[in-house]
Amino acid sequence: MSTTVKENYLKALYFLDEQAGKINLTELSKHLGVSKPTANNMIKKLEEHGWVNYRKYKPVMLTEEGRRTAALIIRKHRLTEMFLHQVMGFGWEEVHEIAEQMEHIQSPTLFARMDEMLNYPTVDPHGSPIPNDLGEVITQKYQALSEIPTHQKVHLHALARSSKELLHYLNQLNIQLGTTIEILQTEAFDNSLLISCDGKEAVMISQKVAKSLLVK
């Protein structure tokens, strides 16, 4: 099993654990687009590294070392995204695929230099926290825009989901991190929101989009 495959499994386990608090093989195989027997075989190999604990018919459990290793992979990914965005001028919708490749580079010095050049950022271009060099993550508490009362002004700090389609859509609306958003009206029929961004002309967004915008 290649290092890249191992690291992709660790990341998937980390994210599934963050979302659901437990990991089963069915969800893991769906997340990675592989068969359940393939996922089972890979989990056994990860267990040999001391990264997971697994017993048949029980949830997969990340060990402390497995969680730290996964967080350090995510650190490389998010630092790369920030470097591409801030230093190289890539749009926030362009950075994910490149970072997916660079996160597997085994060069601590490279990523330490990136961190230094960026002045030690704590979040990536989508507002997701960047783990520190010990694999520790400091998370912030935000609310989804969908939970905010009408006529209250808030600032966009992060995205709950950052698909390329959502990022392109937000670009069209000139919505980015730091944008001031005011909810002008909530549509009773489908809970879509009429919003004003930075005091500009009002636009309508769906409830699905509003749930993806994390504000404070």
Short mmCIF file of C-alpha atoms in Angstrom, two decimals:
data_model
loop_
_atom_site.label_atom_id
_atom_site.label_comp_id
_atom_site.label_asym_id
_atom_site.label_seq_id
_atom_site.Cartn_x
_atom_site.Cartn_y
_atom_site.Cartn_z
CA MET A 1 0.00 0.00 0.00
CA SER A 2 1.49 3.34 -1.07
CA THR A 3 2.00 6.23 1.32
CA THR A 4 -0.56 8.26 -0.64
CA VAL A 5 -3.26 5.60 -0.18
CA LYS A 6 -2.51 5.28 3.54
CA GLU A 7 -2.71 9.03 4.00
CA ASN A 8 -5.96 9.30 2.05
CA TYR A 9 -7.50 6.63 4.29
CA LEU A 10 -6.31 8.44 7.41
CA LYS A 11 -7.81 11.72 6.20
CA ALA A 12 -11.11 10.03 5.42
CA LEU A 13 -11.20 8.43 8.86
CA TYR A 14 -10.43 11.77 10.50
CA PHE A 15 -13.19 13.63 8.67
CA LEU A 16 -15.78 10.89 9.22
CA ASP A 17 -14.92 10.81 12.92
CA GLU A 18 -15.29 14.62 13.11
CA GLN A 19 -18.70 14.49 11.41
CA ALA A 20 -20.28 11.47 13.08
CA GLY A 21 -18.20 10.63 16.15
CA LYS A 22 -17.82 7.04 14.97
CA ILE A 23 -16.68 5.33 11.80
CA ASN A 24 -18.08 2.21 10.20
CA LEU A 25 -16.65 0.40 7.18
CA THR A 26 -19.73 1.00 5.06
CA GLU A 27 -19.45 4.78 5.39
CA LEU A 28 -15.70 4.65 4.86
CA SER A 29 -16.01 2.60 1.68
CA LYS A 30 -18.69 4.99 0.34
CA HIS A 31 -16.57 8.03 1.20
CA LEU A 32 -13.56 6.64 -0.67
CA GLY A 33 -15.47 4.98 -3.51
CA VAL A 34 -14.09 1.50 -2.81
CA SER A 35 -15.64 -1.84 -1.94
CA LYS A 36 -16.20 -2.81 1.67
CA PRO A 37 -13.70 -5.72 1.47
CA THR A 38 -11.06 -3.33 0.08
CA ALA A 39 -11.69 -0.88 2.92
CA ASN A 40 -11.53 -3.73 5.44
CA ASN A 41 -8.18 -4.87 4.06
CA MET A 42 -6.74 -1.35 4.24
CA ILE A 43 -7.96 -0.85 7.81
CA LYS A 44 -6.06 -3.96 8.86
CA LYS A 45 -2.89 -2.49 7.34
CA LEU A 46 -3.45 0.83 9.12
CA GLU A 47 -3.86 -1.11 12.37
CA GLU A 48 -0.41 -2.61 11.83
CA HIS A 49 0.97 0.95 11.91
CA GLY A 50 -0.80 1.65 15.21
CA TRP A 51 -3.09 4.24 13.61
CA VAL A 52 -6.46 2.56 14.21
CA ASN A 53 -8.13 0.03 16.46
CA TYR A 54 -10.66 -2.26 14.79
CA ARG A 55 -12.70 -5.26 15.83
CA LYS A 56 -15.17 -7.02 13.56
CA TYR A 57 -18.70 -5.51 13.66
CA LYS A 58 -17.41 -2.59 15.75
CA PRO A 59 -16.69 1.02 14.67
CA VAL A 60 -13.18 1.85 13.50
CA MET A 61 -11.36 3.93 16.13
CA LEU A 62 -8.47 6.26 15.37
CA THR A 63 -5.66 5.99 17.91
CA GLU A 64 -4.04 9.15 19.24
CA GLU A 65 -1.10 8.57 16.90
CA GLY A 66 -3.48 7.99 13.99
CA ARG A 67 -5.37 11.20 14.74
CA ARG A 68 -2.13 13.19 15.04
CA THR A 69 -0.78 11.76 11.78
CA ALA A 70 -4.04 12.58 9.98
CA ALA A 71 -4.04 16.12 11.37
CA LEU A 72 -0.49 16.68 10.11
CA ILE A 73 -1.55 15.61 6.60
CA ILE A 74 -4.46 18.05 6.78
CA ARG A 75 -2.02 20.71 8.00
CA LYS A 76 0.09 20.27 4.85
CA HIS A 77 -3.02 20.44 2.67
CA ARG A 78 -4.39 23.62 4.23
CA LEU A 79 -1.02 25.37 4.39
CA THR A 80 -0.59 24.60 0.69
CA GLU A 81 -4.04 26.01 -0.08
CA MET A 82 -3.20 29.19 1.81
CA PHE A 83 0.16 29.53 0.05
CA LEU A 84 -1.42 29.04 -3.37
CA HIS A 85 -4.12 31.58 -2.54
CA GLN A 86 -2.15 34.30 -0.74
CA VAL A 87 1.27 34.09 -2.36
CA MET A 88 0.55 32.73 -5.82
CA GLY A 89 -2.83 34.35 -6.40
CA PHE A 90 -4.93 31.23 -7.06
CA GLY A 91 -8.66 31.58 -6.45
CA TRP A 92 -10.12 29.76 -3.47
CA GLU A 93 -11.94 27.53 -5.95
CA GLU A 94 -8.64 26.45 -7.59
CA VAL A 95 -6.48 25.36 -4.68
CA HIS A 96 -7.96 22.05 -3.49
CA GLU A 97 -6.83 19.75 -6.30
CA ILE A 98 -3.26 21.06 -6.22
CA ALA A 99 -3.11 20.73 -2.43
CA GLU A 100 -4.38 17.14 -2.71
CA GLN A 101 -1.18 16.30 -4.57
CA MET A 102 1.22 18.37 -2.47
CA GLU A 103 -0.02 17.11 0.91
CA HIS A 104 1.83 13.83 0.28
CA ILE A 105 5.25 15.48 -0.05
CA GLN A 106 7.47 14.24 2.79
CA SER A 107 9.41 17.44 3.52
CA PRO A 108 8.76 19.07 6.91
CA THR A 109 11.19 21.88 6.00
CA LEU A 110 9.11 22.86 2.96
CA PHE A 111 5.91 23.22 4.96
CA ALA A 112 7.67 24.94 7.87
CA ARG A 113 8.97 27.53 5.38
CA MET A 114 5.49 27.94 3.91
CA ASP A 115 4.11 28.51 7.39
CA GLU A 116 6.78 31.13 8.11
CA MET A 117 6.23 32.96 4.80
CA LEU A 118 2.50 33.11 5.49
CA ASN A 119 3.12 34.47 9.02
CA TYR A 120 1.69 31.36 10.68
CA PRO A 121 -1.95 31.38 9.52
CA THR A 122 -4.58 29.63 11.65
CA VAL A 123 -7.12 29.05 8.87
CA ASP A 124 -7.05 28.15 5.17
CA PRO A 125 -8.73 30.15 2.33
CA HIS A 126 -12.09 28.55 3.20
CA GLY A 127 -11.86 29.35 6.91
CA SER A 128 -11.03 25.79 7.98
CA PRO A 129 -8.57 25.56 10.90
CA ILE A 130 -4.95 24.67 10.14
CA PRO A 131 -3.58 22.16 12.67
CA ASN A 132 -0.31 23.25 14.30
CA ASP A 133 2.95 21.33 13.89
CA LEU A 134 1.97 19.03 16.78
CA GLY A 135 -1.28 18.06 15.08
CA GLU A 136 -3.40 20.13 17.48
CA VAL A 137 -6.49 21.87 16.13
CA ILE A 138 -8.12 24.97 17.57
CA THR A 139 -11.69 25.26 16.31
CA GLN A 140 -13.96 28.27 16.42
CA LYS A 141 -17.68 28.26 17.13
CA TYR A 142 -19.69 29.71 14.27
CA GLN A 143 -23.35 29.73 13.31
CA ALA A 144 -24.76 28.87 9.92
CA LEU A 145 -26.27 31.89 8.18
CA SER A 146 -29.55 29.94 8.08
CA GLU A 147 -29.76 30.29 11.89
CA ILE A 148 -29.34 34.08 11.98
CA PRO A 149 -32.41 36.32 12.62
CA THR A 150 -33.63 38.77 10.01
CA HIS A 151 -31.98 42.23 9.95
CA GLN A 152 -28.91 41.10 11.87
CA LYS A 153 -25.48 41.81 10.35
CA VAL A 154 -22.80 39.13 10.53
CA HIS A 155 -19.41 38.43 8.94
CA LEU A 156 -18.55 35.33 6.90
CA HIS A 157 -15.71 33.43 8.61
CA ALA A 158 -15.77 29.94 7.10
CA LEU A 159 -17.59 27.46 4.90
CA ALA A 160 -19.18 24.26 6.15
CA ARG A 161 -18.64 22.74 2.70
CA SER A 162 -16.31 24.12 0.06
CA SER A 163 -17.19 22.33 -3.16
CA LYS A 164 -15.92 23.92 -6.36
CA GLU A 165 -19.55 24.51 -7.43
CA LEU A 166 -20.33 26.44 -4.23
CA LEU A 167 -17.13 28.48 -4.50
CA HIS A 168 -17.88 29.46 -8.10
CA TYR A 169 -21.40 30.44 -7.06
CA LEU A 170 -20.10 32.60 -4.21
CA ASN A 171 -17.65 34.24 -6.60
CA GLN A 172 -20.58 35.23 -8.81
CA LEU A 173 -22.24 36.86 -5.79
CA ASN A 174 -18.97 38.54 -4.70
CA ILE A 175 -19.15 36.72 -1.36
CA GLN A 176 -15.84 35.90 0.31
CA LEU A 177 -14.40 35.49 3.79
CA GLY A 178 -14.90 38.74 5.69
CA THR A 179 -17.99 39.78 3.72
CA THR A 180 -20.63 41.52 5.87
CA ILE A 181 -24.00 39.88 5.33
CA GLU A 182 -27.41 41.16 6.41
CA ILE A 183 -30.53 39.01 6.12
CA LEU A 184 -33.29 41.21 4.76
CA GLN A 185 -36.05 38.65 4.42
CA THR A 186 -36.77 34.93 4.84
CA GLU A 187 -39.06 33.32 2.27
CA ALA A 188 -41.76 31.35 4.08
CA PHE A 189 -42.18 28.83 1.27
CA ASP A 190 -38.68 27.34 1.21
CA ASN A 191 -36.69 29.38 3.75
CA SER A 192 -34.55 30.94 1.04
CA LEU A 193 -32.96 34.21 2.16
CA LEU A 194 -32.85 37.68 0.68
CA ILE A 195 -29.48 39.07 1.74
CA SER A 196 -27.35 42.15 1.26
CA CYS A 197 -23.57 41.75 1.10
CA ASP A 198 -21.39 44.68 2.18
CA GLY A 199 -24.41 46.95 1.79
CA LYS A 200 -24.78 46.22 -1.92
CA GLU A 201 -27.81 45.19 -3.98
CA ALA A 202 -29.87 42.38 -2.42
CA VAL A 203 -29.65 38.83 -3.76
CA MET A 204 -31.61 35.66 -3.00
CA ILE A 205 -29.81 32.51 -1.82
CA SER A 206 -31.19 29.05 -1.07
CA GLN A 207 -31.42 27.45 2.35
CA LYS A 208 -28.76 24.95 1.22
CA VAL A 209 -26.28 27.76 0.52
CA ALA A 210 -27.19 29.54 3.78
CA LYS A 211 -26.36 26.38 5.76
CA SER A 212 -22.90 26.32 4.16
CA LEU A 213 -22.00 29.87 5.22
CA LEU A 214 -20.52 29.98 8.73
CA VAL A 215 -20.77 33.40 10.32
CA LYS A 216 -20.13 35.33 13.50
#
